[in-house]
GROMACS .gro file of C-alpha atoms in nm:
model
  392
    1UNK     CA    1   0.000   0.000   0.000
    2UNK     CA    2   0.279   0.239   0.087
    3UNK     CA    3   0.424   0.143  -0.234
    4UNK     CA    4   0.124   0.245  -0.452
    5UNK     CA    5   0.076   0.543  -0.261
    6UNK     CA    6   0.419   0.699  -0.321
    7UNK     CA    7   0.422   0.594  -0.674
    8UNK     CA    8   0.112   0.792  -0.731
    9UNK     CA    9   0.167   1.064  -0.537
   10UNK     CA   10   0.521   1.128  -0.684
   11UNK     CA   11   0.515   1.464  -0.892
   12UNK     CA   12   0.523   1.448  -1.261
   13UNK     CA   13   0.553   1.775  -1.363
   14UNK     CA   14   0.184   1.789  -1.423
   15UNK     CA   15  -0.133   1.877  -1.182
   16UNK     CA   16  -0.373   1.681  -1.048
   17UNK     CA   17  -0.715   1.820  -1.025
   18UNK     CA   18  -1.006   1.784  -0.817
   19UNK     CA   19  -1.354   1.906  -0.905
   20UNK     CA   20  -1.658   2.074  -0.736
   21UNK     CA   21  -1.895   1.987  -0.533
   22UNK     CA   22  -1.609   1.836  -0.307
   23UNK     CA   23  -1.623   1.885   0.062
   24UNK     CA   24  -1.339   2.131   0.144
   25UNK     CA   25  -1.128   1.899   0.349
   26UNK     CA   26  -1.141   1.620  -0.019
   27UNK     CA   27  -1.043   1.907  -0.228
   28UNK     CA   28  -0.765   2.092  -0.010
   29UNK     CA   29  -0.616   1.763   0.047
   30UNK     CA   30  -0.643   1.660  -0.277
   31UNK     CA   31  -0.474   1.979  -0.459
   32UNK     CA   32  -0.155   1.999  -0.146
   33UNK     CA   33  -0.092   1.699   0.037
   34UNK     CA   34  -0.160   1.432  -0.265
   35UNK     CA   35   0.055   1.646  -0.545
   36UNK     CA   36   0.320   1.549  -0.472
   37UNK     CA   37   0.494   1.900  -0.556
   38UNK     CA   38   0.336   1.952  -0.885
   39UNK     CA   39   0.095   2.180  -0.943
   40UNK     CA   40  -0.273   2.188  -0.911
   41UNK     CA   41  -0.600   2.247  -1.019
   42UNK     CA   42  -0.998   2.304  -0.939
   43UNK     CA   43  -1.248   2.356  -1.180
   44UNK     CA   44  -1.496   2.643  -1.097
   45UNK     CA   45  -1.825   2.432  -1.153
   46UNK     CA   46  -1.920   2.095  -1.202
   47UNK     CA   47  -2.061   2.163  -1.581
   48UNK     CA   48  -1.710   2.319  -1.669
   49UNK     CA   49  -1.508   2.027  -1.505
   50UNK     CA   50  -1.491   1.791  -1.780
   51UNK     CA   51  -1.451   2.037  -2.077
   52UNK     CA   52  -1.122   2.195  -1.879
   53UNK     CA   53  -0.933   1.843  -1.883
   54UNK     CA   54  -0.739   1.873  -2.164
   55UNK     CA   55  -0.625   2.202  -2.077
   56UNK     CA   56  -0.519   2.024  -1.748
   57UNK     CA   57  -0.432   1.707  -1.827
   58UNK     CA   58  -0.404   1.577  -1.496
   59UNK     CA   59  -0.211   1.302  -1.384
   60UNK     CA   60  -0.440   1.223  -1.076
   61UNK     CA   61  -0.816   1.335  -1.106
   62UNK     CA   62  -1.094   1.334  -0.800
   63UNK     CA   63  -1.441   1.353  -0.915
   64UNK     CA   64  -1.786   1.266  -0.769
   65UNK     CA   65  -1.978   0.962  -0.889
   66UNK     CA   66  -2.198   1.171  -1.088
   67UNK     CA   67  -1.929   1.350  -1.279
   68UNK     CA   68  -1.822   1.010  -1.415
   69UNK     CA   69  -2.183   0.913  -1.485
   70UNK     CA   70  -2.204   1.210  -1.688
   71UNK     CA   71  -1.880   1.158  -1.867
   72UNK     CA   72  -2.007   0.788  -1.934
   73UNK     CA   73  -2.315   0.950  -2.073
   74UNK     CA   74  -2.180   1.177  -2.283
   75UNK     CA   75  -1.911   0.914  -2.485
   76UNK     CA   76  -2.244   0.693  -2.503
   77UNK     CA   77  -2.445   0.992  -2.683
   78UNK     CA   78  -2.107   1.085  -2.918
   79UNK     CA   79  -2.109   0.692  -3.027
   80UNK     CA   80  -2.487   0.657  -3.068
   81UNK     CA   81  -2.471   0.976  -3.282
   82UNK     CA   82  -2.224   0.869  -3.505
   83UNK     CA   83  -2.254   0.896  -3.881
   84UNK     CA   84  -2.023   0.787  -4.069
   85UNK     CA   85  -2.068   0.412  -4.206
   86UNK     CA   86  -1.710   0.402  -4.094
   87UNK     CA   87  -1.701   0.576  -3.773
   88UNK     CA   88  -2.020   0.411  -3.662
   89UNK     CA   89  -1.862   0.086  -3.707
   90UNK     CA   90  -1.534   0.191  -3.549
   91UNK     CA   91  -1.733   0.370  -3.257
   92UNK     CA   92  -1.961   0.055  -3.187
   93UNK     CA   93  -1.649  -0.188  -3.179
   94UNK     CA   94  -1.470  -0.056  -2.981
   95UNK     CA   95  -1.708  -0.011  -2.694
   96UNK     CA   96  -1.771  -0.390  -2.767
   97UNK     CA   97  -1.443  -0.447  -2.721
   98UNK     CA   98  -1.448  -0.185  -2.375
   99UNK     CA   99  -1.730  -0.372  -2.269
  100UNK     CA  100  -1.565  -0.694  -2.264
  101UNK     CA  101  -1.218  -0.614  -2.077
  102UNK     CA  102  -1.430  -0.394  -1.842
  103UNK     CA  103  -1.625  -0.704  -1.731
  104UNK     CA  104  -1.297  -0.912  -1.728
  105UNK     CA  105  -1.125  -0.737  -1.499
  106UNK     CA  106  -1.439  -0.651  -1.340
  107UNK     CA  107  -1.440  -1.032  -1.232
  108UNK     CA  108  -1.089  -1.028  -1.234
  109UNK     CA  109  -0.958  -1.244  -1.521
  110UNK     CA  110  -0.807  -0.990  -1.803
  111UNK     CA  111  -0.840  -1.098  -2.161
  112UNK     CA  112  -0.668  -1.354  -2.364
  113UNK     CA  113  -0.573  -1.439  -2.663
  114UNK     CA  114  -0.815  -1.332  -2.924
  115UNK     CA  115  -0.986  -1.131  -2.698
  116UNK     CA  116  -0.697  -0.957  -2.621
  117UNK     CA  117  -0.539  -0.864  -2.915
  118UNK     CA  118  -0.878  -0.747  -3.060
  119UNK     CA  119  -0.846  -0.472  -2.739
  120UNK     CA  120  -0.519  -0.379  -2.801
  121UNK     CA  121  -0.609  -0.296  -3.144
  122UNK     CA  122  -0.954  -0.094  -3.032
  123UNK     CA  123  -0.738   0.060  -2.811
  124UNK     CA  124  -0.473   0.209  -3.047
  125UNK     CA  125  -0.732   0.276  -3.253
  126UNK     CA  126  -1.019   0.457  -3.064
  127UNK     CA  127  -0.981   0.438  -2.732
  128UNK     CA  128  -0.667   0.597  -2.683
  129UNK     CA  129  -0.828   0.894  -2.878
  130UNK     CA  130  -1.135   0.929  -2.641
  131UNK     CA  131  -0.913   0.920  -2.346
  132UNK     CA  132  -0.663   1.212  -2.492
  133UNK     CA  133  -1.005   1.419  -2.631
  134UNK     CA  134  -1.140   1.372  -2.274
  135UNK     CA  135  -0.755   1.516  -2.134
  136UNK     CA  136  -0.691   1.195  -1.915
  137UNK     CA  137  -0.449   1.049  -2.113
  138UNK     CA  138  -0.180   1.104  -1.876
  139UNK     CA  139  -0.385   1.023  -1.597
  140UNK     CA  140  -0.185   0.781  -1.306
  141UNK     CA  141  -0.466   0.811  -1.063
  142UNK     CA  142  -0.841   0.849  -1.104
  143UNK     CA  143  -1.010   0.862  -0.804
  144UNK     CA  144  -1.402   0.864  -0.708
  145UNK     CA  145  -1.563   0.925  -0.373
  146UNK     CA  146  -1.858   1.118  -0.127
  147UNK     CA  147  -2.074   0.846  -0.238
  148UNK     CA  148  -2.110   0.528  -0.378
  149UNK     CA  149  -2.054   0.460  -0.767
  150UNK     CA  150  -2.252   0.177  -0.982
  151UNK     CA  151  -2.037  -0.113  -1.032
  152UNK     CA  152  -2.101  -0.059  -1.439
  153UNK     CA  153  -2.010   0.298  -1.398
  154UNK     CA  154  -1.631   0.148  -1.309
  155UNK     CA  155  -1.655  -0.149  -1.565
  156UNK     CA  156  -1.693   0.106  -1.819
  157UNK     CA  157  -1.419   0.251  -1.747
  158UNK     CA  158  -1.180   0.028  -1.719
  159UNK     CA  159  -1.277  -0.079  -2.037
  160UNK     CA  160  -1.175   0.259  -2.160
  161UNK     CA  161  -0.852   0.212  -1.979
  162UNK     CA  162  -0.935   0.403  -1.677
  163UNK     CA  163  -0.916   0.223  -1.365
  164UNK     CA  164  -1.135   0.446  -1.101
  165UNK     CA  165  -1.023   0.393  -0.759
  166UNK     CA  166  -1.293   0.421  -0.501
  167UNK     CA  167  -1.232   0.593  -0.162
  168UNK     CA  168  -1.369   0.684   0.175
  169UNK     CA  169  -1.313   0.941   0.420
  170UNK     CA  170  -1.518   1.185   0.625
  171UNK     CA  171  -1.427   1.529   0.774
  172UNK     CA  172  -1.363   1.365   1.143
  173UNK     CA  173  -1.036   1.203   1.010
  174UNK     CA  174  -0.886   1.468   0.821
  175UNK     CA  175  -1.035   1.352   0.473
  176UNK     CA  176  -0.967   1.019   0.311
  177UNK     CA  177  -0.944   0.696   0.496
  178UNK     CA  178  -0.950   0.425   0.268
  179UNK     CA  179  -0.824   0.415  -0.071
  180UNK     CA  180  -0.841   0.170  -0.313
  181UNK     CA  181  -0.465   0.132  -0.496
  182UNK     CA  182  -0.404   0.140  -0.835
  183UNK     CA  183  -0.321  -0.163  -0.949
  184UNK     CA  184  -0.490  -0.373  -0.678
  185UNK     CA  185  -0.814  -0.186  -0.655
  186UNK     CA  186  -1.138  -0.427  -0.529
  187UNK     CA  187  -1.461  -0.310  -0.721
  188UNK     CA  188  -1.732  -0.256  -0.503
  189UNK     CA  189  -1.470  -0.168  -0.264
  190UNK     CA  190  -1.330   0.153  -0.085
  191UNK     CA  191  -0.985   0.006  -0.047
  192UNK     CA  192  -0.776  -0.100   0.300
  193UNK     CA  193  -0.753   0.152   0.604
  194UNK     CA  194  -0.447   0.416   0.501
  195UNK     CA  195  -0.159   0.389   0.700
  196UNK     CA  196  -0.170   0.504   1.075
  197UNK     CA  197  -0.523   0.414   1.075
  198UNK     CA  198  -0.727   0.060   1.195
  199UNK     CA  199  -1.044  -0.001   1.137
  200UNK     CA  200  -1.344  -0.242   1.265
  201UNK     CA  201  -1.638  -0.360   1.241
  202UNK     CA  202  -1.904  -0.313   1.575
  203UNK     CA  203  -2.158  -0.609   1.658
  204UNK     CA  204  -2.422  -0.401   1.471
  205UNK     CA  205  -2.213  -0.362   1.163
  206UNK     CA  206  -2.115   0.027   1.234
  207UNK     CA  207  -1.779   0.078   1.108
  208UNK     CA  208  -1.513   0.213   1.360
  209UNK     CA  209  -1.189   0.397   1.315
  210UNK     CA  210  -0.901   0.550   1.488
  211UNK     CA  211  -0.594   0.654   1.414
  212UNK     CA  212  -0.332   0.978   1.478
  213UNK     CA  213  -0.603   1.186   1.245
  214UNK     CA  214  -0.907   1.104   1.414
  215UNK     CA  215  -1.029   1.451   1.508
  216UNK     CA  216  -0.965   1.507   1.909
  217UNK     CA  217  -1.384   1.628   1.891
  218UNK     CA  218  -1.636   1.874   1.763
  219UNK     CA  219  -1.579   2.237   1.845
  220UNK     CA  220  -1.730   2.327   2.198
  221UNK     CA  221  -1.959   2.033   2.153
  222UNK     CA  222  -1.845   1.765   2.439
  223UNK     CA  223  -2.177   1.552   2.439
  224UNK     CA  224  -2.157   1.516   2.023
  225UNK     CA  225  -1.809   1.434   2.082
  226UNK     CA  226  -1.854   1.151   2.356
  227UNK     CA  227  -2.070   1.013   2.105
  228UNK     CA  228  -1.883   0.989   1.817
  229UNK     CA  229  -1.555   0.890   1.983
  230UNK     CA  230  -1.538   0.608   2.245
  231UNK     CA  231  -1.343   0.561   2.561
  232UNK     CA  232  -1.085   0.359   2.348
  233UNK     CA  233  -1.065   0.593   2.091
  234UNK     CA  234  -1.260   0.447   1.820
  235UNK     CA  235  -1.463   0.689   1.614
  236UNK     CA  236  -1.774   0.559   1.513
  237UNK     CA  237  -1.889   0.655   1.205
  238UNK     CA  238  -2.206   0.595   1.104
  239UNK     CA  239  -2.152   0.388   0.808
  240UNK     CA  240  -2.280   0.061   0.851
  241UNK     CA  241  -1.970  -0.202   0.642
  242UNK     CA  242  -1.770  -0.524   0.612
  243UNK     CA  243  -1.390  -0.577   0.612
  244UNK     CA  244  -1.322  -0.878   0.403
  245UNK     CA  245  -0.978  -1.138   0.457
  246UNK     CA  246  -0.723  -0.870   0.291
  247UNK     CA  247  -0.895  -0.587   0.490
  248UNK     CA  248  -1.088  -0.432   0.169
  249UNK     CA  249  -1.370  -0.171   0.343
  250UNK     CA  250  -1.719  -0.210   0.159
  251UNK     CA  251  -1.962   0.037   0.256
  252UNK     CA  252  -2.325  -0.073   0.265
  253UNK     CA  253  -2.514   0.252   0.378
  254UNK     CA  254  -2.543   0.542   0.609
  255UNK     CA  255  -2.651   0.339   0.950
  256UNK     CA  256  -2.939   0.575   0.996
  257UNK     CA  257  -3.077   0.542   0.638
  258UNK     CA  258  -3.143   0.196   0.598
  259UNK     CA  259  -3.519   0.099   0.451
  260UNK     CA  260  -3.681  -0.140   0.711
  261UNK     CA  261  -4.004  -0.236   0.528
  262UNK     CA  262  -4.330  -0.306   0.678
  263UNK     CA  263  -4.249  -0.727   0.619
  264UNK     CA  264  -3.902  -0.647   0.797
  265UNK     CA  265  -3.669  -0.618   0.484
  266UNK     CA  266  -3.339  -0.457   0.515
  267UNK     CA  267  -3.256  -0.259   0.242
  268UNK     CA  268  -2.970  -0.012   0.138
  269UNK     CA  269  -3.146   0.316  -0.049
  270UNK     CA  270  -2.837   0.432  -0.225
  271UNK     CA  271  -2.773   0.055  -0.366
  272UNK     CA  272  -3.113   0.095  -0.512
  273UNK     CA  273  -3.077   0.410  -0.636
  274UNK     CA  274  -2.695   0.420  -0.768
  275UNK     CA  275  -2.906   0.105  -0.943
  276UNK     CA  276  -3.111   0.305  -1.065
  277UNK     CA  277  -2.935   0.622  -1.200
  278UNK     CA  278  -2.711   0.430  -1.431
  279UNK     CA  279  -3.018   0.320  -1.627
  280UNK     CA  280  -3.186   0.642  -1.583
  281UNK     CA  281  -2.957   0.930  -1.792
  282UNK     CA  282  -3.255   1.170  -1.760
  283UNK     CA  283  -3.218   1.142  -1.392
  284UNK     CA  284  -3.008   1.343  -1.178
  285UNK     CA  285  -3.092   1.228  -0.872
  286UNK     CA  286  -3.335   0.948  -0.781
  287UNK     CA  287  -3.447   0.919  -0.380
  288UNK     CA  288  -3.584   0.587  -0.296
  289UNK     CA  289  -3.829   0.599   0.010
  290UNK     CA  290  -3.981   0.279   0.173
  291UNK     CA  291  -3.918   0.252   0.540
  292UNK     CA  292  -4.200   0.145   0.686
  293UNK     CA  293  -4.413   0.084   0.421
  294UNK     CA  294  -4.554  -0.150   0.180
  295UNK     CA  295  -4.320  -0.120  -0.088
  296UNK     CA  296  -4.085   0.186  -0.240
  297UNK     CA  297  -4.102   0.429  -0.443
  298UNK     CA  298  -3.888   0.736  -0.550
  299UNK     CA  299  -3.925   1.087  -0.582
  300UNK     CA  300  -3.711   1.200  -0.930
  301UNK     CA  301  -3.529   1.529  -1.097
  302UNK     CA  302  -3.431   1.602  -1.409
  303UNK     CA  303  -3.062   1.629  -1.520
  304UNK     CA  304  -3.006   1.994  -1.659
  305UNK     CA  305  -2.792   1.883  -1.911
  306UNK     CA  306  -2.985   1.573  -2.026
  307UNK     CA  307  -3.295   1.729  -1.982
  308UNK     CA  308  -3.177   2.077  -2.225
  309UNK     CA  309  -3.128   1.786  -2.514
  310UNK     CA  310  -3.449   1.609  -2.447
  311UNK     CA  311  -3.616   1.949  -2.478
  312UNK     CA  312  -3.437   2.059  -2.787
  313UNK     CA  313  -3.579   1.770  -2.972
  314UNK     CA  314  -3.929   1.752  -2.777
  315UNK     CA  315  -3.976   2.143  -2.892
  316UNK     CA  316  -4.025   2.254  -2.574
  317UNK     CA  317  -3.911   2.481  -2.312
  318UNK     CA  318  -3.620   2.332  -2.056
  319UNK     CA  319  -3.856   2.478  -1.767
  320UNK     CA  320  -3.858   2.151  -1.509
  321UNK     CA  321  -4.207   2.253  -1.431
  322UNK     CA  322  -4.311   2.149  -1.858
  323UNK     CA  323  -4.093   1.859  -1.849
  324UNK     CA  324  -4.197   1.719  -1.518
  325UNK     CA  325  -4.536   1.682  -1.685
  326UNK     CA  326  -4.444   1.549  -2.013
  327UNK     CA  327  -4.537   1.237  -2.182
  328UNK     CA  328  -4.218   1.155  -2.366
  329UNK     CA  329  -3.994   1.210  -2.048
  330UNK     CA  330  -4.176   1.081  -1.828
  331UNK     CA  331  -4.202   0.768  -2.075
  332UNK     CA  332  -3.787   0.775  -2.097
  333UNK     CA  333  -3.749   0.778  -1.682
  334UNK     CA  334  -4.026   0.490  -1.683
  335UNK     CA  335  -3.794   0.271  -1.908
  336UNK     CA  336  -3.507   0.381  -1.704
  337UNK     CA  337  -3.630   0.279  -1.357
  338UNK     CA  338  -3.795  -0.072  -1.531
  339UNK     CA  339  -3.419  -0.150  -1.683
  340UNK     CA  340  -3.258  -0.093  -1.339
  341UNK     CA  341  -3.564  -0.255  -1.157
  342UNK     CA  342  -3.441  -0.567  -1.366
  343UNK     CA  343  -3.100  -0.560  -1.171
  344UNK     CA  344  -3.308  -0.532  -0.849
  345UNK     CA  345  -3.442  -0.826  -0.612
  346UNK     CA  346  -3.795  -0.780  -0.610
  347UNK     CA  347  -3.839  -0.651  -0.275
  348UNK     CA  348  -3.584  -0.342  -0.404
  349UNK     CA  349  -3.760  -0.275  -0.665
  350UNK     CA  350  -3.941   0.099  -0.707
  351UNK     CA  351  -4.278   0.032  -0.784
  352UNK     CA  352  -4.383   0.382  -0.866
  353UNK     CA  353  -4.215   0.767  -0.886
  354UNK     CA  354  -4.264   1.064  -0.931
  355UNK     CA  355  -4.040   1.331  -1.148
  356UNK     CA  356  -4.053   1.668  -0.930
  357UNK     CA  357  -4.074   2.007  -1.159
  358UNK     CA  358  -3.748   2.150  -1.018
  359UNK     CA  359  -3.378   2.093  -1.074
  360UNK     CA  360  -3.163   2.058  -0.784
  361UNK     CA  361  -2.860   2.234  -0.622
  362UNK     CA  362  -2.548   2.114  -0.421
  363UNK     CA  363  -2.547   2.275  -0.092
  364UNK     CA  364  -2.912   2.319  -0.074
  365UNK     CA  365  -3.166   2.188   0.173
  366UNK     CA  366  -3.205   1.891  -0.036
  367UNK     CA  367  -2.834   1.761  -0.167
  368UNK     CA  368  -2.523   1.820   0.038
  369UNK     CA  369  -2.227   2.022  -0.150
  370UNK     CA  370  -2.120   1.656  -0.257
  371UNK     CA  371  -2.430   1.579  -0.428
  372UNK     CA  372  -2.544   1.298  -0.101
  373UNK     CA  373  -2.920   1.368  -0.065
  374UNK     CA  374  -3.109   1.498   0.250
  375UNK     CA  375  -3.291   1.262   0.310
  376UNK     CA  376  -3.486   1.427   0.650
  377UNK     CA  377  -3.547   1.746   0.507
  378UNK     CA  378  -3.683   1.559   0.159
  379UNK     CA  379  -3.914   1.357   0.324
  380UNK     CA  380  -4.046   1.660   0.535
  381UNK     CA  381  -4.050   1.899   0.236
  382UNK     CA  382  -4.231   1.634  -0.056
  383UNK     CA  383  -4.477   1.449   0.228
  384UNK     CA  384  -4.787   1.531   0.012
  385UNK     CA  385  -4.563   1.390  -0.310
  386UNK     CA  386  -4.456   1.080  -0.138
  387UNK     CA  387  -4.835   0.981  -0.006
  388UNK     CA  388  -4.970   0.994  -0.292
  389UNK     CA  389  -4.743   0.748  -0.438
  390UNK     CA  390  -4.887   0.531  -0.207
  391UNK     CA  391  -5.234   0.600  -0.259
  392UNK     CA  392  -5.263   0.612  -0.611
   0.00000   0.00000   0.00000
């Protein structure tokens, strides 16, 4: 680990960049203490992230799951639109070809033979080009955190040659935690502890943590503090996970947010809905609710971007108010949700939903600055949306 962590963190000569929303703790330790001595760089908005990369050309990148979503997206929508005999042909094989080294290593057995060679060549020919047009051809590092990210978000791209590296921290312990290492990264996984940390998991599946940058407790604030940190030190973090046999950390949920139906059933609501999203492109955020109740449903917005280009070609007005209502999109989330309902066991599955007329921010009373939803102050704020979900 120490070994993988130097190597990346080694300056190059070019900057690494992180992206907003980040928490400011993820981003100031991502642009001083991981770069090594090369430079650095933020973009000012998360719409203008991807489009500065090739003026950055980082060699380690941080980016929220939904950035990459959206990148995915958008290399989806160039291929689709393709029209050139030639470049349609091109554009669709290689992807094939992505698809199929991205689910290799996914289950960890790279391609052979055939297989292989057929790659390499897709690679020199068009997927070396996406990954320089995107500016993350020189990219060492690509890391993803504040949330969880869909399993196929990562196959994709390590198809593409990008191996995203999952991480976990939280502002208690000074940022980062866990980090997944290049090279030995565990999809699904947010890595072993970093060194000068230890980690465990409590009889009710809470994980714990301590370590020389566990924060000594919250400002002026002894009660929260006796809480959070225990008599031996160990933070408790709220984040209910398992430590498998070469101490990879897998983070199942947020202890507090769990769905406990009305038959008993455990559930995880961002499993369902990170599910959910990657079949959903006209989504930007999807909020499963079901505790307590019968079955779930989920409460949707629009994606600006995605929702501009449905609107363009609809002939209508981008106004989430007009779209919320429409047929067509409604139609489009519908066959979203089914297609990711597919992946779902039944009891998971979101039996109906609602798309709200309003696009929303980061740092507002619904999302946190790093895009994790509210869940509280949803529920309290869409009541009369959620009920009738259940009584139509």
């Amino acid at each position: 680990m120490r070994r993988a962590w130097s190597r990346c963190t080694s300056g190059t000569g070019s900057p690494p960049s992180s992206r907003p929303p980040t928490s400011p703790t993820a981003r100031r330790r991502s642009t001083s203490v991981w770069r090594g001595g090369s430079g650095s760089a933020t973009s000012p908005t998360r719409r203008r992230s991807p489009p500065a990369l090739p003026d950055a050309r980082p060699t380690i990148w941080f980016a929220v799951p939904r950035v990459w979503e959206k990148i995915k997206m958008g290399i989806e929508a160039k291929v689709a639109a393709a029209e050139s005999p030639v470049k349609k042909k091109l554009g669709t094989g290689a992807p094939a070809m992505a698809d199929k080294q991205g689910a290799a290593l996914l289950a960890g057995e790279p391609l052979r033979g055939k297989d292989a060679a057929q790659y390499r060549l897709a690679d020199k020919l068009v997927l070396s080009k996406v990954r320089a047009a995107l500016g993350l051809d020189e990219l060492r590092w690509a890391r993803s955190g504040a949330a969880a990210i869909a399993p196929e978000t990562l196959s994709f791209f390590m198809g593409l040659g990008i191996d995203v590296c999952e991480i976990w921290g939280m502002s208690e312990i000074a940022g980062a935690g866990t980090i997944n290492p290049p090279g030995r990264a565990k999809v699904g996984t947010v890595g072993p502890a970093l060194p000068g940390f230890e980690m465990k998991i409590a009889d009710d599946g809470e994980l714990l943590f301590r370590g020389d940058c566990v924060m000594p407790g919250y400002r002026g604030d002894p009660d929260k503090t006796a809480e959070a940190i225990d008599a031996e030190g160990w933070l408790h973090t709220g984040d209910v996970g398992t430590i498998d046999a070469d101490g990879y950390l897998t983070i199942t949920d947020r202890k507090k947010e769990l769905i406990i139906s009305s038959a008993g059933k455990n559930m995880s609501p961002s499993n369902i809905e990170n599910t959910l999203k990657v079949t959903t492109p006209l989504a930007a955020t999807i909020v499963v609710v079901g505790d307590a109740r019968p079955y779930n449903v989920a409460l949707v917005t629009p994606d600006p971007d995605a929702a501009a280009v449905f609107a363009e070609r609809a002939g209508v007005t981008a106004d989430p108010a007009v779209l919320a209502e429409h047929p067509a999109l409604i139609a489009e989330i519908d066959k979203g949700i089914t297609a990711g309902n597919a992946k779902l066991s039944h009891v998971e599955q979101v039996k109906k939903f609602a798309v709200l007329p309003e696009y929303w921010a980061p740092g507002s009373d619904v999302l946190t600055p790093t895009l994790k939803v509210r869940r509280k102050p949803i529920s309290d704020r869409y009541s009369a949306e959620i009920e009738a979900l259940y009584r139509g």
